[in-house]
Short mmCIF file of C-alpha atoms in Angstrom, two decimals:
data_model
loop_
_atom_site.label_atom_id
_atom_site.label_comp_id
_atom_site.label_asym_id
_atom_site.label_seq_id
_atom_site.Cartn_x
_atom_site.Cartn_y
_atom_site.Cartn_z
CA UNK A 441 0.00 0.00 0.00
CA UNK A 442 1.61 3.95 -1.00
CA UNK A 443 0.72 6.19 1.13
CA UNK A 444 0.14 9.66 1.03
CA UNK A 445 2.20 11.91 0.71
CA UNK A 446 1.06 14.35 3.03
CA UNK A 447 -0.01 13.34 6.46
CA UNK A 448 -3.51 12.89 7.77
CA UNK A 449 -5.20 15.50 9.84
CA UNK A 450 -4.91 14.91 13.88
CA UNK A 451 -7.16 14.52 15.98
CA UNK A 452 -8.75 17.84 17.67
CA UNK A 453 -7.77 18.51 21.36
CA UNK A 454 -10.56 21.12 21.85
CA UNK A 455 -13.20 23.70 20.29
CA UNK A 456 -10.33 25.67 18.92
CA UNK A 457 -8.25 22.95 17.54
CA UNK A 458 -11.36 21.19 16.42
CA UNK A 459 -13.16 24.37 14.92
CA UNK A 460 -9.66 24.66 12.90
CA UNK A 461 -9.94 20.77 11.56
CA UNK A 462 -13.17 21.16 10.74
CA UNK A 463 -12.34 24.03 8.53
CA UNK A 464 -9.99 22.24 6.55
CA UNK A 465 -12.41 19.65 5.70
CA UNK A 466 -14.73 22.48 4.53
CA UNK A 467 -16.62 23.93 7.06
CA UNK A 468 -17.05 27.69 7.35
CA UNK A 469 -13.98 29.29 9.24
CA UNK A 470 -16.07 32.31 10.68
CA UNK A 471 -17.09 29.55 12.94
CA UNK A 472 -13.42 29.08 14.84
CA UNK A 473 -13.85 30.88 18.06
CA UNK A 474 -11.77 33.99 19.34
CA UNK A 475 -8.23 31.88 21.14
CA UNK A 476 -8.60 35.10 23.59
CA UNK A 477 -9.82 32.55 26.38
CA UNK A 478 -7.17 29.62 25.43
CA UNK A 479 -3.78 29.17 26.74
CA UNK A 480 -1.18 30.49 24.08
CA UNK A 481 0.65 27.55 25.30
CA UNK A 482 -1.66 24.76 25.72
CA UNK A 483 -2.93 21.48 23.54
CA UNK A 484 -5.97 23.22 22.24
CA UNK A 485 -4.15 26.65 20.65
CA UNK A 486 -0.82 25.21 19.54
CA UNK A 487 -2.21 22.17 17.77
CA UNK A 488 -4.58 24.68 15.83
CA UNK A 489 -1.60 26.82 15.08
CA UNK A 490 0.50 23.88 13.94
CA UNK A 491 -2.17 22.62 11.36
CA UNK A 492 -2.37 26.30 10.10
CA UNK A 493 1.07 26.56 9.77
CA UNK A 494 1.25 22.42 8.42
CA UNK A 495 -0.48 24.58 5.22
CA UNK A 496 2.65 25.43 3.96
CA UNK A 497 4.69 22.85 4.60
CA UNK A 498 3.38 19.26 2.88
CA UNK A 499 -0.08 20.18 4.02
CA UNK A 500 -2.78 17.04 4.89
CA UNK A 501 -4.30 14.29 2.88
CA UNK A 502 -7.57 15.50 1.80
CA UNK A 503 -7.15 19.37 2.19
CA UNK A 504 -6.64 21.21 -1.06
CA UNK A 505 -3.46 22.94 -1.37
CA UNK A 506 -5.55 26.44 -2.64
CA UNK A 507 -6.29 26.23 1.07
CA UNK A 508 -2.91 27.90 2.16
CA UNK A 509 -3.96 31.00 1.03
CA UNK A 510 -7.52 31.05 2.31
CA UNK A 511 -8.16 34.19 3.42
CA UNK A 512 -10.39 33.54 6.41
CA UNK A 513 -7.71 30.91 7.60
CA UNK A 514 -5.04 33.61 7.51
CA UNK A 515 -7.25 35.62 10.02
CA UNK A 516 -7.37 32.81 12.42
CA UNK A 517 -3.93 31.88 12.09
CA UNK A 518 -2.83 35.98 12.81
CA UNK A 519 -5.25 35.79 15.77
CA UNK A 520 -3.31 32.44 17.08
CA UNK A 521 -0.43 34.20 16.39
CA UNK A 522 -0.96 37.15 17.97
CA UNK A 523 -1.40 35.30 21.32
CA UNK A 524 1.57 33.33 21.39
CA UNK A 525 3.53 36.06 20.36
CA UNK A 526 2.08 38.06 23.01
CA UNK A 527 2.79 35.50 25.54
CA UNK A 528 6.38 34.79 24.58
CA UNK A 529 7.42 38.39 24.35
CA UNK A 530 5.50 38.55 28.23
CA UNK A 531 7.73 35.84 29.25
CA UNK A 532 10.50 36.91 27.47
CA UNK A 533 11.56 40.26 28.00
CA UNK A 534 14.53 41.61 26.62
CA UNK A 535 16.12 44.68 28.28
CA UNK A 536 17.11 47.72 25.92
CA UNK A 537 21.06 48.51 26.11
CA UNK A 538 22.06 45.43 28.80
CA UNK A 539 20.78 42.72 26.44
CA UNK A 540 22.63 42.01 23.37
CA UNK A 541 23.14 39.61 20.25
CA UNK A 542 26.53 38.82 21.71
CA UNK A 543 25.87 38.48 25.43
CA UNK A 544 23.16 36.60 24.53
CA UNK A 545 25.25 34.24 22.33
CA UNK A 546 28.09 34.22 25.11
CA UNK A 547 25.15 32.93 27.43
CA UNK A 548 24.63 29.88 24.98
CA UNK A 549 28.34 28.60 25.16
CA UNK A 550 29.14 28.82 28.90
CA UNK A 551 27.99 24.63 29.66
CA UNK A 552 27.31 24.17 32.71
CA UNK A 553 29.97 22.64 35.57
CA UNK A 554 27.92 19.57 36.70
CA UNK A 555 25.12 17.82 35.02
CA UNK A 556 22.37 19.79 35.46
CA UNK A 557 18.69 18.35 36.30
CA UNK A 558 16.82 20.28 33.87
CA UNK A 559 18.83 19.07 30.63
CA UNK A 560 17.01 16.25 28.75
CA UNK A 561 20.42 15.50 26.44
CA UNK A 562 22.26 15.00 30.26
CA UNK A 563 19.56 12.67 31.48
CA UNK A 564 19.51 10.80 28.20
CA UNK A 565 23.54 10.30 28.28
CA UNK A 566 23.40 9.60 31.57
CA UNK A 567 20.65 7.18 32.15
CA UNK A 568 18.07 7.32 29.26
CA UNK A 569 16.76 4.37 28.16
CA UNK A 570 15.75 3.01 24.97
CA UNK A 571 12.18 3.82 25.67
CA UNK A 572 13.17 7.18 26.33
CA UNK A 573 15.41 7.65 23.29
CA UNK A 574 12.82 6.35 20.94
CA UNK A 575 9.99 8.46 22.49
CA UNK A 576 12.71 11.69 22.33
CA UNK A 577 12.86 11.01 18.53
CA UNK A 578 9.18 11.09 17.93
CA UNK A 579 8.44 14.02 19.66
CA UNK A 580 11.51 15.62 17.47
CA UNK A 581 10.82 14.47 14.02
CA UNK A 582 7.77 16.99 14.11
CA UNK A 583 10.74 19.32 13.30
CA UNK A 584 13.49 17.16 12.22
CA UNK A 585 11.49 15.37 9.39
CA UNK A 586 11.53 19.29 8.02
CA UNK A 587 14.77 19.86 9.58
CA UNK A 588 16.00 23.60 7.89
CA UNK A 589 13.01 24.02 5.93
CA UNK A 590 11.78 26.89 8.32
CA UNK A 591 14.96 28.78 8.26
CA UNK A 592 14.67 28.66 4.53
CA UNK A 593 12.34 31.49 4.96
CA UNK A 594 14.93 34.41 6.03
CA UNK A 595 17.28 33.65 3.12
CA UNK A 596 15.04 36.13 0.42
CA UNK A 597 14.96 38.11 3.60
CA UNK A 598 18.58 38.74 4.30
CA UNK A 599 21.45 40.77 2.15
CA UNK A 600 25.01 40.09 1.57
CA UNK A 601 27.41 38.70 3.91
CA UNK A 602 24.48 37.61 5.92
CA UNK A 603 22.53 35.87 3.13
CA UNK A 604 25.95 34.41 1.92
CA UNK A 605 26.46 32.66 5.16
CA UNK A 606 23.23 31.86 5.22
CA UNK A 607 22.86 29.35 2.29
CA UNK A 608 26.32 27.86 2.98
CA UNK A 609 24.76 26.73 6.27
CA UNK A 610 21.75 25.34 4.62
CA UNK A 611 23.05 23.97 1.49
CA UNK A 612 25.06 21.70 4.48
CA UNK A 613 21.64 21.10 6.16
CA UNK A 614 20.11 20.20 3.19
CA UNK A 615 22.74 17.74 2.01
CA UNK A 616 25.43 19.28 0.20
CA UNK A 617 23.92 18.72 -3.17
CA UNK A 618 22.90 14.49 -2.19
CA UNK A 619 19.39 13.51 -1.35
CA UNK A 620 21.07 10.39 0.68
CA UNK A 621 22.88 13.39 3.10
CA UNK A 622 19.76 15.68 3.85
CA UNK A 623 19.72 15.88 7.71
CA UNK A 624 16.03 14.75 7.17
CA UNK A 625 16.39 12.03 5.45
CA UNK A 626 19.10 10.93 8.18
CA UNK A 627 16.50 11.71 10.82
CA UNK A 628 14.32 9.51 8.96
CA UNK A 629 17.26 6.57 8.73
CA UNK A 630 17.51 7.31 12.96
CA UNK A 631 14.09 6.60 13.54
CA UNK A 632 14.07 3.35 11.41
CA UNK A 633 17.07 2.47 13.49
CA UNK A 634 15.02 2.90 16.66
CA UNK A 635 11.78 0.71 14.99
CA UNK A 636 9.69 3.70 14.78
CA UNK A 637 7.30 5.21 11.73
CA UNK A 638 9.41 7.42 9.21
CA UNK A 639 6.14 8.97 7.99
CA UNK A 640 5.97 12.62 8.25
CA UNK A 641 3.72 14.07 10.60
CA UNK A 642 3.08 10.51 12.45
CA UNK A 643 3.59 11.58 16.09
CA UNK A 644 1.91 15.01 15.85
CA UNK A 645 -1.20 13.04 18.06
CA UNK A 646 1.46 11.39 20.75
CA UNK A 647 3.28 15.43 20.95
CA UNK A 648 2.27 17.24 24.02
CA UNK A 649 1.78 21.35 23.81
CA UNK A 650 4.95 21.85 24.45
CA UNK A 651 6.91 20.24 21.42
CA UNK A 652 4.22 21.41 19.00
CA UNK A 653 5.25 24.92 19.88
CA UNK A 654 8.72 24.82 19.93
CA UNK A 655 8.12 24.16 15.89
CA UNK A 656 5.63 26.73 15.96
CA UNK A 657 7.87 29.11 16.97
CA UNK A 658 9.95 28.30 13.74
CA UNK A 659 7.49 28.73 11.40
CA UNK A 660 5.69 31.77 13.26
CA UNK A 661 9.40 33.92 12.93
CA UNK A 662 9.95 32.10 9.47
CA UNK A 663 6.59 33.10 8.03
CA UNK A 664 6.66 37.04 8.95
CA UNK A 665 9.23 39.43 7.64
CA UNK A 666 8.86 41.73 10.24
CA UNK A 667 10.74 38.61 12.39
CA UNK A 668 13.19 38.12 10.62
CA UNK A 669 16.04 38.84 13.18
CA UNK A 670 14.00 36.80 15.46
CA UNK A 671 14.45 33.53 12.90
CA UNK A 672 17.99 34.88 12.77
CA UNK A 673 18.70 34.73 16.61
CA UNK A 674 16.55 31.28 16.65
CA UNK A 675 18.76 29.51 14.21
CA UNK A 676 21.71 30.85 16.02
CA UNK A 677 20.51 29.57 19.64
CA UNK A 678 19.99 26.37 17.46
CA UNK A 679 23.53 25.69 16.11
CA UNK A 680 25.21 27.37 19.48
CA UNK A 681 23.59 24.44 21.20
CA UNK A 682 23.32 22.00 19.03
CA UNK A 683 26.77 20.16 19.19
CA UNK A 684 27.81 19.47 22.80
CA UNK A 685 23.96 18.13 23.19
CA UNK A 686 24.15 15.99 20.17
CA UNK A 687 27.57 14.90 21.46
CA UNK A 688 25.89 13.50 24.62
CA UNK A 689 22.43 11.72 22.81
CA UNK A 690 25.48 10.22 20.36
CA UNK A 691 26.38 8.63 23.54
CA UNK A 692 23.10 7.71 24.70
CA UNK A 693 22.37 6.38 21.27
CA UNK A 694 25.96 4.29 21.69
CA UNK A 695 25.25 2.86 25.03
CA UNK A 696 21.49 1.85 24.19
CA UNK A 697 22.54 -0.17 21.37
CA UNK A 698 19.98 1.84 19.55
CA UNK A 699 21.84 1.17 15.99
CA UNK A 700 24.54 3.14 13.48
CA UNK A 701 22.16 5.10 12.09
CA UNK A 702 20.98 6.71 15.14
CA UNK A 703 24.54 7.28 16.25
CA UNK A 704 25.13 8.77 12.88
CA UNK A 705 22.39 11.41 12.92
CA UNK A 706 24.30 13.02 16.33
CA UNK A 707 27.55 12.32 15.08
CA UNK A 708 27.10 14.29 11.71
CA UNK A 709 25.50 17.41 14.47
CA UNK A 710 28.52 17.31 16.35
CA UNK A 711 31.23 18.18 13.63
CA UNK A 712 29.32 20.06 10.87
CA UNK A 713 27.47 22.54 13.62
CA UNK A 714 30.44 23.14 15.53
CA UNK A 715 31.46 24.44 12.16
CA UNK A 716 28.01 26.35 11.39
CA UNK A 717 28.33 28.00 15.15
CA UNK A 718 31.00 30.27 13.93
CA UNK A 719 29.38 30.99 10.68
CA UNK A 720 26.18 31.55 12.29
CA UNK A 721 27.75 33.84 14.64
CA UNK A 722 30.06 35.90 12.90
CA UNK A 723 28.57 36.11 9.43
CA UNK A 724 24.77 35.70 9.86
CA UNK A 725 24.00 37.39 13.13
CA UNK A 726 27.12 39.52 12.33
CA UNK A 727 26.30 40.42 8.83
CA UNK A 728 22.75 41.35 9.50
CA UNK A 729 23.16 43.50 12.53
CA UNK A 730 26.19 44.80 10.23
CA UNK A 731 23.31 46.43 7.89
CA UNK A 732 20.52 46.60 10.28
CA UNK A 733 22.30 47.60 13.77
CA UNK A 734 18.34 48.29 15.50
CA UNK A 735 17.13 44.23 14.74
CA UNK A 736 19.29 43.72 17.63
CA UNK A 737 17.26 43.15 20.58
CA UNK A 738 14.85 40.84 17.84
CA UNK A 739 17.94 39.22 17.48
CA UNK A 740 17.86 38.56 21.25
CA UNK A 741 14.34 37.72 21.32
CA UNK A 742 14.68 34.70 18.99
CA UNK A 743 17.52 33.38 21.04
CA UNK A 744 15.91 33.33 24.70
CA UNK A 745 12.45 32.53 23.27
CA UNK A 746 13.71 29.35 21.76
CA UNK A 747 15.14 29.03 25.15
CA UNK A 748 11.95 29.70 27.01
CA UNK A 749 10.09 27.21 25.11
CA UNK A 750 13.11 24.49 25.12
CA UNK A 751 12.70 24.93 28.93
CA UNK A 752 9.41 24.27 29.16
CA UNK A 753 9.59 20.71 27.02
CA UNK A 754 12.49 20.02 28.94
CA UNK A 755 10.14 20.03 32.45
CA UNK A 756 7.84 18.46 30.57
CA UNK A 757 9.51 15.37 29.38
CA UNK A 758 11.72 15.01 32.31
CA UNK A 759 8.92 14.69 35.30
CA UNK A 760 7.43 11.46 33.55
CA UNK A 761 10.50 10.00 32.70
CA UNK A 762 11.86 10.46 36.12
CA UNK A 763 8.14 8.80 37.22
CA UNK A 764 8.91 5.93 35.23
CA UNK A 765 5.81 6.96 32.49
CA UNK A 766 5.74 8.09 29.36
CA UNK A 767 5.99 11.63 28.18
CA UNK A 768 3.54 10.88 25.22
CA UNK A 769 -0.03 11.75 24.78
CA UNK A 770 -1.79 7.81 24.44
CA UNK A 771 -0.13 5.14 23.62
CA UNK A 772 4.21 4.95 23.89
CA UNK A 773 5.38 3.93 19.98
#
């Protein structure tokens, strides 16, 4: 049996969520109610907001692609958007003058002393299990089944140095020219590995609020100009990170037995973003602030938001585990 190529809708997780579905499958949207009363960070408002934003990636089975565009869609998904934005730049503050790109950055590198009980890459090195590893990859290939795509976004928005940088950075994420190489399709290869579905979009119903919105927040600063810097600072939080964490799940993977391919996918993070840090750094956050000095604080924005929101699915991920449950919604893959 082939299957589609785009994934089926989800299942709702409230009147918002559900009103949003229901849309899709060609009901009226003046009929999606105001999120004004919704958490901008529970179930019901981010799992709307991710099947908006789905729209433009490889959309659902049965929804017609002119639906993208719908104009009564877009005015739900701004009115979503407005209150998560709202919320994150509540919880998020960033302080004119004393915070900057750079001290921000400098934040990012400084790892901590000891292992530190809030970091799910420690506990997973440490003492993660299999089980934990495989549900860790589910609740990631939301994103990393479209790893870069979102970023993609800020490349028509940036000039020169910046843009150059840039496209080096994704033309690495996106393979180097081989469809074998694409960090997505070695995602895909990871989760094989691990005996879990490679379809895209098949763990969006096991993903709690909190992972669907840190890959909202991707494609909420991708899909706005005016946020550009706030992609920017995202993308460098991203690869600051990114290798001494994948260094540590390469580890886990190793001492799981979860497979090569699994090892692989961390390995691969380790050297090529320890590379892309000082790119990212230097030429992309440097080159754009370089022409646009006053995106700064955005700049800082995008970095502690993605922070903010890797914090909270940190807390929530970790308190089960340490429980001995599952961090899933239903059933453990």
């Amino acid at each position: 049996m082939i299957r589609p190529l785009s994934p089926p809708l989800p299942e709702a997780r409230g009147p918002l969520s559900a009103a949003v579905i229901a849309a899709l499958r060609g009901a009226d949207a003046a009929g999606v109610p105001s999120p004004a009363r919704c958490s901008p960070y529970g179930d019901d408002l981010q799992l709307a907001l991710y099947v908006l934003y789905e729209l433009h990636y490889q959309g659902f089975d049965g929804v017609p692609d002119e639906r993208e565009w719908d104009s009564a869609l877009l005015g739900v998904r701004a009115a979503l958007e407005g209150r998560f934005l709202a919320a994150l730049r509540t919880d998020v503050p960033v302080t004119e003058g004393a915070d900057t790109a750079a001290r921000a950055l400098d934040e990012l590198q400084v790892e901590p002393a000891t292992d530190p009980g809030d970091s799910v890459s420690h506990f997973l090195q440490a003492e993660g299990s299999l089980q934990h590893l495989r549900e860790y990859a589910a609740l990631r290939s939301l994103y990393h089944l479209k790893e870069a795509d979102p970023h993609a976004w800020v490349i028509p928005r940036l000039r020169g140095r910046a843009k150059a940088a840039m496209v080096a950075v994704e033309y690495d994420e996106f393979g180097a020219g081989r469809a074998d190489e694409i960090h997505a399709e070695l995602f895909a290869a990871l989760m094989a590995d691990l005996g879990l579905d490679t379809a895209y979009g098949r763990y969006v119903d096991a993903a709690p609020a909190e992972a669907l919105a840190t890959v909202n927040l991707m494609s909420l600063l991708g899909l706005h100009r005016s946020l550009r810097a706030a992609l920017v600072g995202h993308f460098a939080a991203v690869e600051v990170t990114s290798s001494p964490a994948s260094r540590r799940l390469a580890e886990a993977m190793r001492r799981t037995g979860a497979g090569p391919a699994a090892v692989r996918f961390y390995t691969e993070h380790v050297e090529a973003d320890a590379v892309h840090e000082q790119v990212v750094r230097h030429d992309v956050v440097g080159g754009l602030l370089e022409s646009e000095p006053h995106l700064d604080r955005d700049v800082v924005f995008g970095i502690r938001a993605t922070g903010c929101l890797e914090d909270r699915l940190a807390a929530r991920l970790l308190t089960p585990w340490r429980e001995g449950t599952t961090a899933l919604r239903g059933n453990a893959p």
